[in-house]
mmCIF file of N, CA and C in Angstrom:
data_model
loop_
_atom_site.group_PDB
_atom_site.id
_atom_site.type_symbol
_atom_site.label_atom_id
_atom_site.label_comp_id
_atom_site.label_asym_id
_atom_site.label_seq_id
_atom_site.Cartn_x
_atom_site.Cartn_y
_atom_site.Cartn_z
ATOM 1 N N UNK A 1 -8.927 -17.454 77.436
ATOM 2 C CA UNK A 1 -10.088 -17.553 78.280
ATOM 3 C C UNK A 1 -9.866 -16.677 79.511
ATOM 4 N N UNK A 2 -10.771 -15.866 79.772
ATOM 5 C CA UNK A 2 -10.688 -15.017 80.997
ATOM 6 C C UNK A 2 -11.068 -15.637 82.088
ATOM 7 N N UNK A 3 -10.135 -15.253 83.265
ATOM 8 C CA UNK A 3 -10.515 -15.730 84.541
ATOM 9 C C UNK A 3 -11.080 -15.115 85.176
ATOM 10 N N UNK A 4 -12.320 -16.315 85.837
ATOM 11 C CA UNK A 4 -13.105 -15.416 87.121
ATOM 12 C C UNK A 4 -12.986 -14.486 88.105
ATOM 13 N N UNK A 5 -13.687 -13.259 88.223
ATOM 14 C CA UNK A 5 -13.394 -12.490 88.988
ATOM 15 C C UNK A 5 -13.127 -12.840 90.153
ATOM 16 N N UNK A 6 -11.985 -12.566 90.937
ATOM 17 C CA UNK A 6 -11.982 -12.748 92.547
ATOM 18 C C UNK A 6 -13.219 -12.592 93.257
ATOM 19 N N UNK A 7 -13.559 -13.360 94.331
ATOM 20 C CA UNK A 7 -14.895 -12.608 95.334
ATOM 21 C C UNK A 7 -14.190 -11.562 96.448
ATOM 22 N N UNK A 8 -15.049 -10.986 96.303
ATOM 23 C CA UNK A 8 -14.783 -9.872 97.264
ATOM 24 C C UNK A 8 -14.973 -10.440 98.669
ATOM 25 N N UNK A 9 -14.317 -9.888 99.562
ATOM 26 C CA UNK A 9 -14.697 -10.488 101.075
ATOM 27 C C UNK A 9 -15.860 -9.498 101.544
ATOM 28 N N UNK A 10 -16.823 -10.227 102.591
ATOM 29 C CA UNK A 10 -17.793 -9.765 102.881
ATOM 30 C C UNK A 10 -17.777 -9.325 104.514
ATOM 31 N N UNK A 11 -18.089 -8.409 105.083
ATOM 32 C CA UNK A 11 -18.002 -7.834 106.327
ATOM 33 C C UNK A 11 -19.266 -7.596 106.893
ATOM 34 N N UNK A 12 -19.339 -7.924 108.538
ATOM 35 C CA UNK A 12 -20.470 -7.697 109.071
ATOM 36 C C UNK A 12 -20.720 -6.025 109.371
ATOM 37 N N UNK A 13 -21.816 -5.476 109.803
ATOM 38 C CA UNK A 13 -22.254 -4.282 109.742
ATOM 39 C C UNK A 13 -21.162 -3.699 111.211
ATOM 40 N N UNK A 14 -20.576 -4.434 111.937
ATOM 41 C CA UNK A 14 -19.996 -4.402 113.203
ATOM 42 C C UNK A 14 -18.276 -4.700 112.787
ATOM 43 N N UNK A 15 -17.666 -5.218 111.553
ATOM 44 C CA UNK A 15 -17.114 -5.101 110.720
ATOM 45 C C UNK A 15 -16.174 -3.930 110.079
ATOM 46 N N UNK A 16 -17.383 -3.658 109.176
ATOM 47 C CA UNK A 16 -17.140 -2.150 108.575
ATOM 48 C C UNK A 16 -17.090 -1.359 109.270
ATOM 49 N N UNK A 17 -17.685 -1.182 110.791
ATOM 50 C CA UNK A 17 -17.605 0.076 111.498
ATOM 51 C C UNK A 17 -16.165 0.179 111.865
ATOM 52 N N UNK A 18 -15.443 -1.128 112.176
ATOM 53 C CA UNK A 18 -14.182 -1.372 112.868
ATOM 54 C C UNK A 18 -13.464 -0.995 111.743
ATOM 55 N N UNK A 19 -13.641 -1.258 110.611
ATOM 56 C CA UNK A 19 -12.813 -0.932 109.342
ATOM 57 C C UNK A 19 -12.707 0.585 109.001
ATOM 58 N N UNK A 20 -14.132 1.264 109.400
ATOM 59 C CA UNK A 20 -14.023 2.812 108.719
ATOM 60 C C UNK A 20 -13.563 3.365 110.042
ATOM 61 N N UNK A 21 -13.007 2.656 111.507
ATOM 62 C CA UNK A 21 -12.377 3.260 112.462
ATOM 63 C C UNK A 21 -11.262 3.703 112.435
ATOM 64 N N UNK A 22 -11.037 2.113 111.884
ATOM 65 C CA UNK A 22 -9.202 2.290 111.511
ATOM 66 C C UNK A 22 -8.783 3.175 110.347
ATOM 67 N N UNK A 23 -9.971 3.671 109.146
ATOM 68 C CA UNK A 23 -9.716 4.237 108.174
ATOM 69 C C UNK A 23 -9.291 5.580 108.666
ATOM 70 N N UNK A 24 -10.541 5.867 109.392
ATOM 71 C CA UNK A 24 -10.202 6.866 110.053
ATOM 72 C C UNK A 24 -9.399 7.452 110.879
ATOM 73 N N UNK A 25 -8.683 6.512 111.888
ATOM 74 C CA UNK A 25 -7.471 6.850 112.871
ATOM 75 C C UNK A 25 -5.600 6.934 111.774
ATOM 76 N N UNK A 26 -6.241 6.340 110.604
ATOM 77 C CA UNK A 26 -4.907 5.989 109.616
ATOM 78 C C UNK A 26 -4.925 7.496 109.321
ATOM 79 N N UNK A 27 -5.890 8.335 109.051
ATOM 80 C CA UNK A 27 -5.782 9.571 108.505
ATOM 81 C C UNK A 27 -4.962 10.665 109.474
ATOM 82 N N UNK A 28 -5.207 10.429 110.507
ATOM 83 C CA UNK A 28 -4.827 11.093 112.027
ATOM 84 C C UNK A 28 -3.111 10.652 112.073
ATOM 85 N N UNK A 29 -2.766 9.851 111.603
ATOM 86 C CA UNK A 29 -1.028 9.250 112.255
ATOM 87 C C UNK A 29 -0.675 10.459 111.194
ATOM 88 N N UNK A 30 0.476 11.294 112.076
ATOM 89 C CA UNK A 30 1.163 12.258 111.705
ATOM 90 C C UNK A 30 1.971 12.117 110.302
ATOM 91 N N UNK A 31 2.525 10.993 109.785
ATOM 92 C CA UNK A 31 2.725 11.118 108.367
ATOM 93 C C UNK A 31 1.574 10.950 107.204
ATOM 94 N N UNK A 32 0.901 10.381 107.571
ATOM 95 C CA UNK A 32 -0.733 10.619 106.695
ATOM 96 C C UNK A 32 -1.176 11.773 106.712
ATOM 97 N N UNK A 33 -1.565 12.466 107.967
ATOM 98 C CA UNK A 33 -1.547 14.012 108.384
ATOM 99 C C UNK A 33 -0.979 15.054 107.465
ATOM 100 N N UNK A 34 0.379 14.389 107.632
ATOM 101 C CA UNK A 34 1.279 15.806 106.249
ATOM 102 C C UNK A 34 1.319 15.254 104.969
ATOM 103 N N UNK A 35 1.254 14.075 104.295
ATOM 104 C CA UNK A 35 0.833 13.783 103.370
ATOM 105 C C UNK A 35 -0.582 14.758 102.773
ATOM 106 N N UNK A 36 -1.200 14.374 103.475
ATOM 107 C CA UNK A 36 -2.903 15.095 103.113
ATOM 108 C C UNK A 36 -2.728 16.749 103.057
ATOM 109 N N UNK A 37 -2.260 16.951 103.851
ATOM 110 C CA UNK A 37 -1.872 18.841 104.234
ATOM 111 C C UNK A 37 -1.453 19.101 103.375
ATOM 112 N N UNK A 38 -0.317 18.469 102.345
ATOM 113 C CA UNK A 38 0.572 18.848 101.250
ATOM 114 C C UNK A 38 0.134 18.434 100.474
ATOM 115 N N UNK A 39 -0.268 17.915 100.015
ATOM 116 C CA UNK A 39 -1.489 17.776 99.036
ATOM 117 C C UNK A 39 -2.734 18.669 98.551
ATOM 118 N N UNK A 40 -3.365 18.741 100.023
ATOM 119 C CA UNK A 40 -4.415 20.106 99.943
ATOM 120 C C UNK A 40 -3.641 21.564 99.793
ATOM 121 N N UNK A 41 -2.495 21.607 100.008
ATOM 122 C CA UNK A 41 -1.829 23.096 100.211
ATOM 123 C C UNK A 41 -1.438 23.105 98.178
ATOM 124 N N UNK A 42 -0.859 21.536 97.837
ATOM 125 C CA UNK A 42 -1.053 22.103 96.402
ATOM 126 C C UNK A 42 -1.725 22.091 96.061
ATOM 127 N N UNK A 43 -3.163 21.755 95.981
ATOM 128 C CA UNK A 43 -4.346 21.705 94.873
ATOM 129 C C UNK A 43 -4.772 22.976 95.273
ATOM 130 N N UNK A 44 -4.379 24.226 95.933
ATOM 131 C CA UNK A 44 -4.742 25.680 96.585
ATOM 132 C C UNK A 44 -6.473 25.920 96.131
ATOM 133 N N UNK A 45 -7.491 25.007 96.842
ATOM 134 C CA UNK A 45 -8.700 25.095 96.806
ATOM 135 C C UNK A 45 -9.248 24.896 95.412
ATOM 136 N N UNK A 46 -8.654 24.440 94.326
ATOM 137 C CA UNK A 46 -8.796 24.370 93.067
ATOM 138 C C UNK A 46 -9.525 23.065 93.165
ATOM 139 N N UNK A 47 -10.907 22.579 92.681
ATOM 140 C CA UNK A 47 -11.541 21.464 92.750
ATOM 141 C C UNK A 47 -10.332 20.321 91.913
ATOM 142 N N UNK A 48 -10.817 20.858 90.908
ATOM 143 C CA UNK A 48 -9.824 19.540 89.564
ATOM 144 C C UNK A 48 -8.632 19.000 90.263
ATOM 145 N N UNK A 49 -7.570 20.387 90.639
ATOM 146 C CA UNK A 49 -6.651 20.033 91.452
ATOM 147 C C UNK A 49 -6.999 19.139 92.502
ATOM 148 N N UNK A 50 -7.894 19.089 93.550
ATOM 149 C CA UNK A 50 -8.174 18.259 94.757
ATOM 150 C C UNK A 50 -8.366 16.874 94.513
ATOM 151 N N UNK A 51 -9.000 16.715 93.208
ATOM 152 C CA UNK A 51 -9.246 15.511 92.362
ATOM 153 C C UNK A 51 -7.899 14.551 91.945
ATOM 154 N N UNK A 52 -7.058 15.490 91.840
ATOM 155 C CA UNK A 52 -5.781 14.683 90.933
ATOM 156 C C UNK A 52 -4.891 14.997 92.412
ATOM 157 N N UNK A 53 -4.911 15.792 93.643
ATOM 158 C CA UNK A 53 -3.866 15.085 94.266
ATOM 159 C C UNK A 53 -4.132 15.203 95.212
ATOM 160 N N UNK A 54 -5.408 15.468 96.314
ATOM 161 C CA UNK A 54 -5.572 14.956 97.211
ATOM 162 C C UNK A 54 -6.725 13.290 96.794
ATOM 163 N N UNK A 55 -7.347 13.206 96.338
ATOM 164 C CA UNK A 55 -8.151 11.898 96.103
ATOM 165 C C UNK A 55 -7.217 10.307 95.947
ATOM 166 N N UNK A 56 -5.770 10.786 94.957
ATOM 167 C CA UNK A 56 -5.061 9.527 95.596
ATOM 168 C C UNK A 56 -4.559 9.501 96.778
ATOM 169 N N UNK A 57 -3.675 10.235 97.385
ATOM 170 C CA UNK A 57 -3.752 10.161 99.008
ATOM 171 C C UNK A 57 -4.409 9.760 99.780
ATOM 172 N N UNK A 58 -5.583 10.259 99.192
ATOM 173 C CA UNK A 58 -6.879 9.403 100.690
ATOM 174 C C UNK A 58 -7.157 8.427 100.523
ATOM 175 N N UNK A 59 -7.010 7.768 98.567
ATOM 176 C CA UNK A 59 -6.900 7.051 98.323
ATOM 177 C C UNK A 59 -5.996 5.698 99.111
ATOM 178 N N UNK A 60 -4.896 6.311 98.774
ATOM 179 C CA UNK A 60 -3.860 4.925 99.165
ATOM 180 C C UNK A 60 -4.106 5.060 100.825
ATOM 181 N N UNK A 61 -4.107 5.635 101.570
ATOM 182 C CA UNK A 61 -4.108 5.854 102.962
ATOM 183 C C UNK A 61 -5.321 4.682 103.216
ATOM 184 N N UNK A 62 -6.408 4.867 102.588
ATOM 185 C CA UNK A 62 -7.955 3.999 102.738
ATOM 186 C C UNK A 62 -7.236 2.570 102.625
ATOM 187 N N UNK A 63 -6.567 2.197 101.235
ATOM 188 C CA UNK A 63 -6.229 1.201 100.782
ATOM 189 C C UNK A 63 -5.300 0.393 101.615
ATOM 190 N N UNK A 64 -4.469 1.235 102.744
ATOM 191 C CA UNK A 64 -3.179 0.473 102.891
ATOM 192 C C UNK A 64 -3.851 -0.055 104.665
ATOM 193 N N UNK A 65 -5.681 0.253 105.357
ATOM 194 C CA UNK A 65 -6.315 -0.317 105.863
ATOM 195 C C UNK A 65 -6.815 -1.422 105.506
ATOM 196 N N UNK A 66 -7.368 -1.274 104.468
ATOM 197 C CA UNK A 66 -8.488 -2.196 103.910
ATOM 198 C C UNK A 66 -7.645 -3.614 103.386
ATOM 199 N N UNK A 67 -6.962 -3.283 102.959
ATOM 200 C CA UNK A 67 -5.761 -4.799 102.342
ATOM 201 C C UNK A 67 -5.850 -5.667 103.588
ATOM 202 N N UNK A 68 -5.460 -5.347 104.952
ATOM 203 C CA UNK A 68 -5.321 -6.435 105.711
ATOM 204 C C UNK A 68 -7.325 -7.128 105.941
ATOM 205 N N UNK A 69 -8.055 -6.608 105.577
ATOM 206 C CA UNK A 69 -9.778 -7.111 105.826
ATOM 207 C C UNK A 69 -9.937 -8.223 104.000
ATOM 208 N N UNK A 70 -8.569 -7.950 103.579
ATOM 209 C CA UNK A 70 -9.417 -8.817 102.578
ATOM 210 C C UNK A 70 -9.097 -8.259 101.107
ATOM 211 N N UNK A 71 -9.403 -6.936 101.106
ATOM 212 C CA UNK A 71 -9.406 -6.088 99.703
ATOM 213 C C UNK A 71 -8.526 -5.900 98.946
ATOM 214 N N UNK A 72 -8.286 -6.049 97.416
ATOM 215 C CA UNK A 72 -7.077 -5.627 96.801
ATOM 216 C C UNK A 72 -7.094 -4.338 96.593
ATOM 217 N N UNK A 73 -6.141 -3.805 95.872
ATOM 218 C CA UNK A 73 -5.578 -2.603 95.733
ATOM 219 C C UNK A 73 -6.148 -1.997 94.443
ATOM 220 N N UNK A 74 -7.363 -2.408 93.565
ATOM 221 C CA UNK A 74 -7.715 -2.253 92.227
ATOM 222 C C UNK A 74 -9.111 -1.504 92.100
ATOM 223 N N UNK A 75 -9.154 -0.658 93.637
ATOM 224 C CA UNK A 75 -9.944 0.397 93.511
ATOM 225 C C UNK A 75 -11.566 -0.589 93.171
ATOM 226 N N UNK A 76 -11.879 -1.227 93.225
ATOM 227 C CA UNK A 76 -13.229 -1.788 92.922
ATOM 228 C C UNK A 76 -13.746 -2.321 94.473
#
């Protein structure tokens, strides 16, 4: 028998702004910074490339905000 999906936590519109602040200042701290740089320096403007290794980076960087508001790590 499958178990019920987790609920997602729900955020006020004053919330999310505070959340996509911090998303945003996480991108700025100097090891996120060169993470992302080295990433974009290998995918050398190649879309597909940008897809497969800058998108998890921004990925996990987003993710390792959002976990403390509530969210798991399963990309949904």
């Amino acid at each position: 028998m499958a178990s019920a999906p987790a609920q997602q936590p729900t955020l006020t519109v004053e919330q999310a702004r505070v959340v996509l602040s911090e998303v945003i200042q996480a991108f700025s701290v100097p090891e996120n910074a060169a993470r992302m740089e080295e990433a974009r320096e290998s995918a050398c403007n190649d879309m597909g490339k940008m897809l497969q290794l800058v998108l998890p980076v921004a990925t996990q960087i987003q993710q390792e905000v959002i976990k403390a508001y509530g969210f798991n790590n399963e990309g949904e």
